[in-house]
Amino acid sequence: EIVLTQSPGTLSLSPGERATLSCRASQSVSGSQLAWFQQKPGQAPRLLIYGASIRAPGIPDRFSGSGSGTDFTLTISSLEPEDFAVYYCQQYGSSPGTFGQGTKVEIK
Amino acid sequence: QVQLQESGPGLVKPSETLSLTCTVSGTSTSSYNWSWIRQSPGKGLEWIGYISYSGSTNYNPSLKSRVTMSIDSSKSQFSLRLTSVTAADTAVYYCARDLSRNRPLVLAYWGQGTLVTVSS
């Protein structure tokens, strides 16, 4: 199975700053079938990005995804207070689908 | 709007069978793939598998020998059975749906999750 490694584990930033999150795959992700999710305490994950770079319906344009092959990035251009959460990448191109271990974006 | 709701026992004894149901509204189970995912502190998010609207299944090999999924479109429900549970199966279990028919396995709609604890 494909192992996804996210870095950093924790990102300490202030509102208004730019956040850059990394997801590296142990092998190439088929068809760039990679998604990003946001999760807040006590809530289910929320789909942000799929197909590596396509924003899900209703997701603000401050969220963007990029990458292909084995290296992917989620960028939040200017952090809003509601963006402080844990972010997960997930590949769904190869079975079994797998998730990264998460990056926590916390208020500095 | 699309809503999913998990239901089932919150406590299961070791070696017994975990059974959960996901009730769907605002959408039809006669389309899409329907997935189960779980989340535990020790293993993070883990995809358990999915069942398609036609009843075909795809399970995570790590759980395949213990998992069965089924779908009942007349009740707008799909279900998960996990046999021979141990403490390692303690987790929050989520059900989820694809974004669209031409975006299979993009997990766009999730239930709120239900905590299942395995303990005697």
Short mmCIF file of C-alpha atoms in Angstrom, two decimals:
data_model
loop_
_atom_site.label_atom_id
_atom_site.label_comp_id
_atom_site.label_asym_id
_atom_site.label_seq_id
_atom_site.Cartn_x
_atom_site.Cartn_y
_atom_site.Cartn_z
CA GLU A 1 0.00 0.00 0.00
CA ILE A 2 1.03 3.62 -0.49
CA VAL A 3 2.36 5.30 2.64
CA LEU A 4 1.75 9.05 2.91
CA THR A 5 4.09 11.11 5.08
CA GLN A 6 2.99 14.61 6.04
CA SER A 7 5.26 17.39 7.23
CA PRO A 8 5.62 19.23 9.42
CA GLY A 9 3.79 17.53 12.25
CA THR A 10 2.78 20.88 13.71
CA LEU A 11 2.78 24.33 12.13
CA SER A 12 2.57 27.34 14.47
CA LEU A 13 1.38 30.43 12.63
CA SER A 14 -0.55 33.65 13.17
CA PRO A 15 -3.80 34.65 11.45
CA GLY A 16 -3.05 36.24 8.10
CA GLU A 17 0.09 34.20 7.53
CA ARG A 18 0.59 31.68 4.74
CA ALA A 19 0.57 27.97 5.55
CA THR A 20 2.35 25.39 3.41
CA LEU A 21 1.72 21.71 4.18
CA SER A 22 3.52 18.81 2.52
CA CYS A 23 2.44 15.27 1.70
CA ARG A 24 4.94 12.80 0.28
CA ALA A 25 3.93 9.39 -1.08
CA SER A 26 6.02 6.22 -0.95
CA GLN A 27 5.19 5.63 -4.62
CA SER A 28 3.57 7.60 -7.39
CA VAL A 29 -0.10 8.44 -6.80
CA SER A 30 -2.10 7.24 -9.78
CA GLY A 31 -3.74 10.02 -11.77
CA SER A 32 -2.94 12.58 -9.05
CA GLN A 33 -5.85 11.08 -7.12
CA LEU A 34 -4.95 12.86 -3.93
CA ALA A 35 -7.28 14.69 -1.57
CA TRP A 36 -6.86 17.03 1.37
CA PHE A 37 -9.16 17.15 4.39
CA GLN A 38 -9.57 19.51 7.32
CA GLN A 39 -10.64 18.15 10.70
CA LYS A 40 -11.65 20.04 13.81
CA PRO A 41 -12.10 18.44 17.26
CA GLY A 42 -15.22 16.33 17.51
CA GLN A 43 -16.01 16.69 13.81
CA ALA A 44 -15.71 14.49 10.76
CA PRO A 45 -13.04 15.31 8.18
CA ARG A 46 -14.13 17.92 5.61
CA LEU A 47 -13.05 17.57 1.98
CA LEU A 48 -11.05 20.58 0.79
CA ILE A 49 -9.19 19.48 -2.35
CA TYR A 50 -9.39 16.46 -4.67
CA GLY A 51 -7.52 15.53 -7.82
CA ALA A 52 -4.52 17.21 -6.15
CA SER A 53 -5.67 20.71 -7.10
CA ILE A 54 -9.46 20.91 -7.50
CA ARG A 55 -11.30 22.72 -4.74
CA ALA A 56 -14.36 20.94 -3.42
CA PRO A 57 -17.69 22.76 -3.64
CA GLY A 58 -17.96 25.64 -1.18
CA ILE A 59 -14.26 25.72 -0.27
CA PRO A 60 -12.77 29.24 -0.17
CA ASP A 61 -10.12 30.10 -2.73
CA ARG A 62 -7.51 30.74 -0.05
CA PHE A 63 -7.09 26.94 -0.08
CA SER A 64 -5.08 25.56 -3.00
CA GLY A 65 -3.45 22.26 -3.81
CA SER A 66 -0.60 21.36 -6.10
CA GLY A 67 1.75 18.55 -6.96
CA SER A 68 1.91 15.27 -8.80
CA GLY A 69 3.69 11.94 -8.64
CA THR A 70 4.92 11.61 -5.07
CA ASP A 71 5.00 15.21 -3.82
CA PHE A 72 1.94 17.27 -3.01
CA THR A 73 1.31 20.56 -1.24
CA LEU A 74 -1.67 22.24 0.39
CA THR A 75 -1.36 26.01 0.69
CA ILE A 76 -3.57 28.30 2.74
CA SER A 77 -2.77 31.76 1.42
CA SER A 78 -3.87 33.78 4.47
CA LEU A 79 -4.96 31.99 7.59
CA GLU A 80 -8.37 32.80 9.00
CA PRO A 81 -9.21 31.99 12.66
CA GLU A 82 -11.40 29.08 11.54
CA ASP A 83 -8.52 27.46 9.62
CA PHE A 84 -6.67 26.32 12.73
CA ALA A 85 -7.23 22.56 12.63
CA VAL A 86 -5.62 19.28 11.61
CA TYR A 87 -5.11 18.59 7.90
CA TYR A 88 -4.85 15.16 6.29
CA CYS A 89 -3.89 14.06 2.82
CA GLN A 90 -5.38 10.90 1.33
CA GLN A 91 -4.69 8.98 -1.85
CA TYR A 92 -7.56 7.17 -3.53
CA GLY A 93 -5.86 6.11 -6.75
CA SER A 94 -4.62 2.76 -5.49
CA SER A 95 -6.39 0.28 -3.27
CA PRO A 96 -6.35 0.44 -0.32
CA GLY A 97 -6.87 4.16 -0.02
CA THR A 98 -4.52 5.55 2.60
CA PHE A 99 -4.25 8.68 4.75
CA GLY A 100 -1.31 10.66 6.01
CA GLN A 101 -0.80 11.06 9.74
CA GLY A 102 -1.88 14.71 9.72
CA THR A 103 -0.44 18.20 10.19
CA LYS A 104 -1.78 20.35 13.00
CA VAL A 105 -1.98 24.05 12.22
CA GLU A 106 -2.02 25.88 15.54
CA ILE A 107 -2.19 29.50 16.55
CA LYS A 108 1.21 30.97 17.36
CA GLN B 1 -28.91 18.20 1.48
CA VAL B 2 -26.94 14.97 1.71
CA GLN B 3 -26.80 13.59 5.24
CA LEU B 4 -25.36 10.38 6.65
CA GLN B 5 -25.86 9.05 10.17
CA GLU B 6 -24.09 6.12 11.78
CA SER B 7 -25.84 3.99 14.38
CA GLY B 8 -25.01 0.92 16.42
CA PRO B 9 -23.71 -0.25 19.79
CA GLY B 10 -21.08 1.93 21.40
CA LEU B 11 -19.62 -1.00 23.35
CA VAL B 12 -18.66 -4.40 21.96
CA LYS B 13 -17.01 -7.26 23.84
CA PRO B 14 -13.71 -8.74 22.62
CA SER B 15 -14.13 -11.59 20.11
CA GLU B 16 -17.69 -10.48 19.28
CA THR B 17 -18.99 -8.78 16.12
CA LEU B 18 -19.22 -5.04 15.60
CA SER B 19 -22.28 -4.04 13.55
CA LEU B 20 -22.97 -0.51 12.33
CA THR B 21 -25.57 0.98 10.02
CA CYS B 22 -25.38 4.21 8.05
CA THR B 23 -28.73 5.83 7.23
CA VAL B 24 -28.68 8.17 4.27
CA SER B 25 -30.97 11.08 3.41
CA GLY B 26 -31.04 13.65 0.64
CA THR B 27 -29.50 11.16 -1.78
CA SER B 28 -30.12 7.67 -3.10
CA THR B 29 -28.09 4.59 -2.21
CA SER B 30 -28.93 3.39 -5.73
CA SER B 31 -26.00 5.46 -6.95
CA TYR B 32 -22.45 6.11 -5.75
CA ASN B 33 -19.97 4.16 -3.67
CA TRP B 34 -20.51 4.01 0.08
CA SER B 35 -17.45 3.88 2.31
CA TRP B 36 -16.51 3.14 5.89
CA ILE B 37 -13.49 4.81 7.53
CA ARG B 38 -12.33 4.62 11.11
CA GLN B 39 -10.11 6.81 13.26
CA SER B 40 -8.21 5.77 16.35
CA PRO B 41 -5.52 7.59 18.32
CA GLY B 42 -3.04 4.84 17.58
CA LYS B 43 -3.58 4.32 13.84
CA GLY B 44 -5.06 7.61 12.65
CA LEU B 45 -7.52 7.51 9.76
CA GLU B 46 -7.96 4.09 8.17
CA TRP B 47 -10.08 3.29 5.11
CA ILE B 48 -12.04 0.11 5.84
CA GLY B 49 -13.61 -0.33 2.42
CA TYR B 50 -16.59 0.49 0.28
CA ILE B 51 -19.68 -1.03 -1.26
CA SER B 52 -20.99 0.20 -4.57
CA TYR B 53 -24.63 0.88 -5.38
CA SER B 54 -24.63 -2.43 -7.27
CA GLY B 55 -23.35 -4.35 -4.24
CA SER B 56 -19.76 -4.93 -5.31
CA THR B 57 -17.24 -4.47 -2.53
CA ASN B 58 -13.61 -3.50 -2.02
CA TYR B 59 -12.10 -4.06 1.40
CA ASN B 60 -8.80 -3.04 2.95
CA PRO B 61 -6.62 -6.18 2.84
CA SER B 62 -5.64 -5.61 6.46
CA LEU B 63 -9.28 -6.16 7.51
CA LYS B 64 -10.64 -8.19 4.61
CA SER B 65 -10.93 -11.49 6.46
CA ARG B 66 -13.17 -9.91 9.13
CA VAL B 67 -15.23 -7.33 7.17
CA THR B 68 -18.58 -7.61 5.44
CA MET B 69 -20.50 -4.68 3.95
CA SER B 70 -24.06 -4.72 2.67
CA ILE B 71 -26.54 -2.25 1.24
CA ASP B 72 -30.32 -1.98 1.49
CA SER B 73 -31.53 0.65 -0.94
CA SER B 74 -35.17 0.16 0.11
CA LYS B 75 -34.21 1.50 3.54
CA SER B 76 -31.56 3.98 2.32
CA GLN B 77 -29.03 2.20 4.49
CA PHE B 78 -25.71 0.43 4.22
CA SER B 79 -24.00 -1.60 6.89
CA LEU B 80 -20.65 -2.75 8.26
CA ARG B 81 -19.89 -5.98 10.12
CA LEU B 82 -16.48 -6.57 11.67
CA THR B 83 -15.98 -9.93 13.35
CA SER B 84 -13.65 -11.11 16.10
CA VAL B 85 -12.98 -7.62 17.42
CA THR B 86 -10.15 -6.72 19.77
CA ALA B 87 -9.18 -3.56 21.62
CA ALA B 88 -7.32 -2.49 18.48
CA ASP B 89 -10.70 -2.04 16.77
CA THR B 90 -11.70 0.69 19.23
CA ALA B 91 -12.21 3.79 17.11
CA VAL B 92 -14.61 6.40 15.80
CA TYR B 93 -16.30 4.86 12.77
CA TYR B 94 -17.45 7.08 9.90
CA CYS B 95 -19.57 6.38 6.86
CA ALA B 96 -19.07 8.46 3.74
CA ARG B 97 -20.21 8.99 0.15
CA ASP B 98 -18.47 9.88 -3.13
CA LEU B 99 -18.54 13.45 -4.38
CA SER B 100 -20.31 12.40 -7.58
CA ARG B 101 -20.69 9.46 -9.97
CA ASN B 102 -17.80 10.71 -12.09
CA ARG B 103 -15.67 11.37 -9.01
CA PRO B 104 -15.66 7.94 -7.36
CA LEU B 105 -13.92 7.50 -4.02
CA VAL B 106 -13.60 11.24 -3.44
CA LEU B 107 -15.00 11.25 0.10
CA ALA B 108 -17.14 14.37 0.06
CA TYR B 109 -20.00 13.57 2.43
CA TRP B 110 -19.38 12.14 5.89
CA GLY B 111 -21.47 11.09 8.84
CA GLN B 112 -20.69 12.63 12.22
CA GLY B 113 -19.00 9.43 13.38
CA THR B 114 -19.77 6.99 16.15
CA LEU B 115 -17.37 5.83 18.84
CA VAL B 116 -17.12 2.09 19.27
CA THR B 117 -15.22 0.78 22.26
CA VAL B 118 -14.12 -2.84 22.48
CA SER B 119 -14.00 -3.88 26.11
CA SER B 120 -15.29 -6.60 28.39
#
